[in-house]
Amino acid sequence: MLRVFDMFSGFGGFHQACEKVGMEIIAYCEINKWAKKFYNQAFNTEGVKCFDDATKINTRELPNFDLLCAGFPCQAFSIAGKRQGFNDTRGSLFFEVARILKDKRPRYFVLENVKGLLNHEGGKTFVTIIKTLSDLGYNVEWALLNSKYFGVPQNRERVFIIGYLGKRSPGKIFPIREITKSNNLENKKETIIYWKNSKEKWVEEQKNYVVTIKTQSDLCRQPLIKIENKIRKLTPLECFRLQGFSDEVFNKGSQGISDAQLYKGAGNSVTVNVVYEIVKKVEVNKCGE
Ligand SMILES: C[S@@+](CC[C@H](N)C(=O)[O-])C[C@H]1O[C@@H](n2cnc3c(N)ncnc32)[C@H](O)[C@@H]1O
């Protein structure tokens, strides 16, 4: 059974996907108290080592593991943020990932970040990231994947960077085949209303997917839906469903957490279905080394 360190664990997107393929979460790290509350309520974390601040992890206290998962904080790279990159501590948290990889040498890692990481500083930031990971001795591959092709009706493009030790073997993890060219709402278009920043106006469209779920809960940030001439925000449960969370996980995890924190958690999360396809390949390939 592959052992996983869930770094920057948030509301547990990686956790669910890894558990679904039979991996064991042996430790997680998260600084936000609401994310930790959700995680502890939703999952059985008994015996799972918990770290708060990633910058303070003493790797001697971290048990050995085979796979590091991390959606390292991305505000510094996203177009929604100020694009400070490595000058911002949230951007430099990538180097905490590198530090853990250097000290613990897990066989695999799966990292996730916003699409804006690819062209930040004219691509220099991304090159630094790939070079840092390669210099640690990992075979590194990356792909831009859209959640809407993985069984959830949400347009969400994210960069996934994977690495593995040992002999390079193309096709081992990437390319990942999109599981569908359609999504749950294929035959059922809904009226989606959203604020288009570039045009500075509200746009109403018939779509079979919603725009990217964001972290802020105000009207301009979240997609709205119009049903029988009534316009409403998506509920927190709907946002988590759009990230591939099960209702059971949401119902357990969300107890005593405000809607504002839940919207933030959903917007920050990784889409479970996309990670599932990646870690499934890691799991299948683990013996062929
Ligand atoms: C992009 S989110 C990752 C979400 C996660 N992949 C999920 O599925 O919910 C980044 C997370 O890193 C956490 N974080 C930020 N700085 C941190 C630090 N210094 N140590 C630990 N966690 C941190 C944030 O609270 C946030 O939950």
PDB file of C-alpha atoms in Angstrom, residues 39-171:
ATOM      1  CA  TYR A  39     -10.478  17.492   7.236  1.00  0.00           C
ATOM      2  CA  ASN A  40     -10.683  16.034  10.725  1.00  0.00           C
ATOM      3  CA  GLN A  41     -14.476  15.818  10.649  1.00  0.00           C
ATOM      4  CA  ALA A  42     -14.642  14.341   7.156  1.00  0.00           C
ATOM      5  CA  PHE A  43     -11.877  11.736   7.390  1.00  0.00           C
ATOM      6  CA  ASN A  44     -10.582   9.279   9.931  1.00  0.00           C
ATOM      7  CA  THR A  45      -7.360  11.005  10.980  1.00  0.00           C
ATOM      8  CA  GLU A  46      -6.677   8.888  14.030  1.00  0.00           C
ATOM      9  CA  GLY A  47      -2.996   7.988  13.994  1.00  0.00           C
ATOM     10  CA  VAL A  48      -2.343  10.327  11.056  1.00  0.00           C
ATOM     11  CA  LYS A  49       0.473  12.749  11.851  1.00  0.00           C
ATOM     12  CA  CYS A  50      -0.605  16.398  11.554  1.00  0.00           C
ATOM     13  CA  PHE A  51       1.657  19.392  10.878  1.00  0.00           C
ATOM     14  CA  ASP A  52       0.549  23.042  10.930  1.00  0.00           C
ATOM     15  CA  ASP A  53       3.026  25.321   9.217  1.00  0.00           C
ATOM     16  CA  ALA A  54       4.904  23.692   6.338  1.00  0.00           C
ATOM     17  CA  THR A  55       7.886  25.971   6.892  1.00  0.00           C
ATOM     18  CA  LYS A  56       8.327  24.470  10.359  1.00  0.00           C
ATOM     19  CA  ILE A  57       8.212  20.792   9.477  1.00  0.00           C
ATOM     20  CA  ASN A  58      11.152  18.943  10.966  1.00  0.00           C
ATOM     21  CA  THR A  59      11.596  16.128   8.467  1.00  0.00           C
ATOM     22  CA  ARG A  60      12.961  13.847  11.192  1.00  0.00           C
ATOM     23  CA  GLU A  61       9.449  13.936  12.691  1.00  0.00           C
ATOM     24  CA  LEU A  62       7.785  13.092   9.377  1.00  0.00           C
ATOM     25  CA  PRO A  63       7.328   9.329   8.862  1.00  0.00           C
ATOM     26  CA  ASN A  64       8.585   7.871   5.567  1.00  0.00           C
ATOM     27  CA  PHE A  65       6.118   7.876   2.683  1.00  0.00           C
ATOM     28  CA  ASP A  66       5.975   6.980  -1.030  1.00  0.00           C
ATOM     29  CA  LEU A  67       3.927   9.793  -2.549  1.00  0.00           C
ATOM     30  CA  LEU A  68       3.898  13.502  -1.778  1.00  0.00           C
ATOM     31  CA  CYS A  69       0.750  15.361  -2.873  1.00  0.00           C
ATOM     32  CA  ALA A  70       0.647  19.144  -2.758  1.00  0.00           C
ATOM     33  CA  GLY A  71      -1.513  21.867  -4.191  1.00  0.00           C
ATOM     34  CA  PHE A  72       0.992  24.426  -3.007  1.00  0.00           C
ATOM     35  CA  PRO A  73      -0.551  27.852  -2.300  1.00  0.00           C
ATOM     36  CA  CYS A  74      -1.122  29.537  -5.594  1.00  0.00           C
ATOM     37  CA  GLN A  75      -2.415  33.063  -4.957  1.00  0.00           C
ATOM     38  CA  ALA A  76       1.013  34.414  -5.737  1.00  0.00           C
ATOM     39  CA  PHE A  77       0.891  32.967  -9.263  1.00  0.00           C
ATOM     40  CA  SER A  78      -2.766  33.239 -10.218  1.00  0.00           C
ATOM     41  CA  ILE A  79      -4.214  36.021 -12.308  1.00  0.00           C
ATOM     42  CA  ALA A  80      -6.692  36.561  -9.480  1.00  0.00           C
ATOM     43  CA  GLY A  81      -3.749  37.301  -7.172  1.00  0.00           C
ATOM     44  CA  LYS A  82      -1.020  39.892  -7.524  1.00  0.00           C
ATOM     45  CA  ARG A  83       1.391  37.585  -9.366  1.00  0.00           C
ATOM     46  CA  GLN A  84       4.300  38.176  -7.022  1.00  0.00           C
ATOM     47  CA  GLY A  85       5.562  34.624  -7.516  1.00  0.00           C
ATOM     48  CA  PHE A  86       8.617  33.662  -5.516  1.00  0.00           C
ATOM     49  CA  ASN A  87       8.803  37.131  -3.945  1.00  0.00           C
ATOM     50  CA  ASP A  88       5.613  36.307  -2.108  1.00  0.00           C
ATOM     51  CA  THR A  89       5.909  33.811   0.779  1.00  0.00           C
ATOM     52  CA  ARG A  90       2.947  31.876  -0.636  1.00  0.00           C
ATOM     53  CA  GLY A  91       4.877  31.377  -3.884  1.00  0.00           C
ATOM     54  CA  SER A  92       8.052  30.433  -2.102  1.00  0.00           C
ATOM     55  CA  LEU A  93       6.200  27.647  -0.284  1.00  0.00           C
ATOM     56  CA  PHE A  94       7.120  25.609  -3.346  1.00  0.00           C
ATOM     57  CA  PHE A  95      10.633  25.453  -1.877  1.00  0.00           C
ATOM     58  CA  GLU A  96       9.184  23.770   1.213  1.00  0.00           C
ATOM     59  CA  VAL A  97       7.925  21.038  -1.115  1.00  0.00           C
ATOM     60  CA  ALA A  98      11.442  20.774  -2.574  1.00  0.00           C
ATOM     61  CA  ARG A  99      12.937  20.619   0.926  1.00  0.00           C
ATOM     62  CA  ILE A 100      10.664  17.732   1.943  1.00  0.00           C
ATOM     63  CA  LEU A 101      11.415  15.861  -1.317  1.00  0.00           C
ATOM     64  CA  LYS A 102      15.149  16.315  -0.751  1.00  0.00           C
ATOM     65  CA  ASP A 103      15.055  15.010   2.812  1.00  0.00           C
ATOM     66  CA  LYS A 104      12.482  12.224   2.447  1.00  0.00           C
ATOM     67  CA  ARG A 105      13.010  11.028  -1.171  1.00  0.00           C
ATOM     68  CA  PRO A 106       9.497   9.635  -1.764  1.00  0.00           C
ATOM     69  CA  ARG A 107       9.193   7.619  -4.984  1.00  0.00           C
ATOM     70  CA  TYR A 108       6.499   9.886  -6.417  1.00  0.00           C
ATOM     71  CA  PHE A 109       5.048  13.356  -6.166  1.00  0.00           C
ATOM     72  CA  VAL A 110       1.939  14.993  -7.624  1.00  0.00           C
ATOM     73  CA  LEU A 111       1.743  18.794  -7.496  1.00  0.00           C
ATOM     74  CA  GLU A 112      -1.121  21.021  -8.596  1.00  0.00           C
ATOM     75  CA  ASN A 113      -1.272  24.709  -9.337  1.00  0.00           C
ATOM     76  CA  VAL A 114      -3.089  27.379 -11.317  1.00  0.00           C
ATOM     77  CA  LYS A 115      -2.651  27.735 -15.063  1.00  0.00           C
ATOM     78  CA  GLY A 116      -1.064  31.177 -14.473  1.00  0.00           C
ATOM     79  CA  LEU A 117       2.022  29.389 -13.147  1.00  0.00           C
ATOM     80  CA  LEU A 118       2.970  28.474 -16.723  1.00  0.00           C
ATOM     81  CA  ASN A 119       3.468  32.020 -17.970  1.00  0.00           C
ATOM     82  CA  HIS A 120       4.351  33.804 -14.743  1.00  0.00           C
ATOM     83  CA  GLU A 121       7.459  35.991 -15.304  1.00  0.00           C
ATOM     84  CA  GLY A 122       7.458  34.948 -18.960  1.00  0.00           C
ATOM     85  CA  GLY A 123       7.753  31.280 -17.976  1.00  0.00           C
ATOM     86  CA  LYS A 124      10.833  31.729 -15.759  1.00  0.00           C
ATOM     87  CA  THR A 125       9.023  30.699 -12.570  1.00  0.00           C
ATOM     88  CA  PHE A 126       7.834  27.456 -14.126  1.00  0.00           C
ATOM     89  CA  VAL A 127      11.313  26.672 -15.492  1.00  0.00           C
ATOM     90  CA  THR A 128      12.750  27.233 -12.000  1.00  0.00           C
ATOM     91  CA  ILE A 129      10.198  24.832 -10.538  1.00  0.00           C
ATOM     92  CA  ILE A 130      10.856  22.091 -13.115  1.00  0.00           C
ATOM     93  CA  LYS A 131      14.631  22.533 -12.841  1.00  0.00           C
ATOM     94  CA  THR A 132      14.537  22.418  -9.037  1.00  0.00           C
ATOM     95  CA  LEU A 133      12.569  19.168  -9.135  1.00  0.00           C
ATOM     96  CA  SER A 134      14.793  17.616 -11.838  1.00  0.00           C
ATOM     97  CA  ASP A 135      17.932  18.604  -9.932  1.00  0.00           C
ATOM     98  CA  LEU A 136      16.591  16.568  -7.028  1.00  0.00           C
ATOM     99  CA  GLY A 137      16.863  13.515  -9.304  1.00  0.00           C
ATOM    100  CA  TYR A 138      13.210  13.163 -10.285  1.00  0.00           C
ATOM    101  CA  ASN A 139      11.840  12.435 -13.740  1.00  0.00           C
ATOM    102  CA  VAL A 140       9.422  15.318 -14.127  1.00  0.00           C
ATOM    103  CA  GLU A 141       6.391  15.613 -16.407  1.00  0.00           C
ATOM    104  CA  TRP A 142       3.529  18.044 -16.445  1.00  0.00           C
ATOM    105  CA  ALA A 143       0.113  18.506 -18.035  1.00  0.00           C
ATOM    106  CA  LEU A 144      -2.629  21.099 -18.146  1.00  0.00           C
ATOM    107  CA  LEU A 145      -5.892  19.321 -17.336  1.00  0.00           C
ATOM    108  CA  ASN A 146      -9.445  20.626 -17.367  1.00  0.00           C
ATOM    109  CA  SER A 147     -11.894  19.281 -14.773  1.00  0.00           C
ATOM    110  CA  LYS A 148     -14.763  19.453 -17.256  1.00  0.00           C
ATOM    111  CA  TYR A 149     -13.296  16.453 -19.085  1.00  0.00           C
ATOM    112  CA  PHE A 150     -13.135  14.394 -15.898  1.00  0.00           C
ATOM    113  CA  GLY A 151     -16.807  13.980 -15.133  1.00  0.00           C
ATOM    114  CA  VAL A 152     -17.647  17.249 -13.390  1.00  0.00           C
ATOM    115  CA  PRO A 153     -19.388  20.167 -15.135  1.00  0.00           C
ATOM    116  CA  GLN A 154     -16.807  22.794 -14.193  1.00  0.00           C
ATOM    117  CA  ASN A 155     -14.374  24.577 -16.501  1.00  0.00           C
ATOM    118  CA  ARG A 156     -11.226  24.489 -14.377  1.00  0.00           C
ATOM    119  CA  GLU A 157      -7.774  24.307 -15.913  1.00  0.00           C
ATOM    120  CA  ARG A 158      -4.944  23.378 -13.587  1.00  0.00           C
ATOM    121  CA  VAL A 159      -1.309  22.441 -14.076  1.00  0.00           C
ATOM    122  CA  PHE A 160      -0.331  19.057 -12.681  1.00  0.00           C
ATOM    123  CA  ILE A 161       3.359  18.304 -12.223  1.00  0.00           C
ATOM    124  CA  ILE A 162       4.329  14.740 -11.450  1.00  0.00           C
ATOM    125  CA  GLY A 163       7.688  13.221 -10.653  1.00  0.00           C
ATOM    126  CA  TYR A 164       9.109   9.783 -10.036  1.00  0.00           C
ATOM    127  CA  LEU A 165      12.475   8.305  -9.167  1.00  0.00           C
ATOM    128  CA  GLY A 166      14.137   5.575 -11.195  1.00  0.00           C
ATOM    129  CA  LYS A 167      14.337   4.983 -14.915  1.00  0.00           C
ATOM    130  CA  ARG A 168      12.503   7.460 -17.141  1.00  0.00           C
ATOM    131  CA  SER A 169       9.547   5.761 -18.675  1.00  0.00           C
ATOM    132  CA  PRO A 170       7.408   7.962 -20.922  1.00  0.00           C
ATOM    133  CA  GLY A 171       3.709   7.361 -20.598  1.00  0.00           C
TER     134      GLY A 171
END
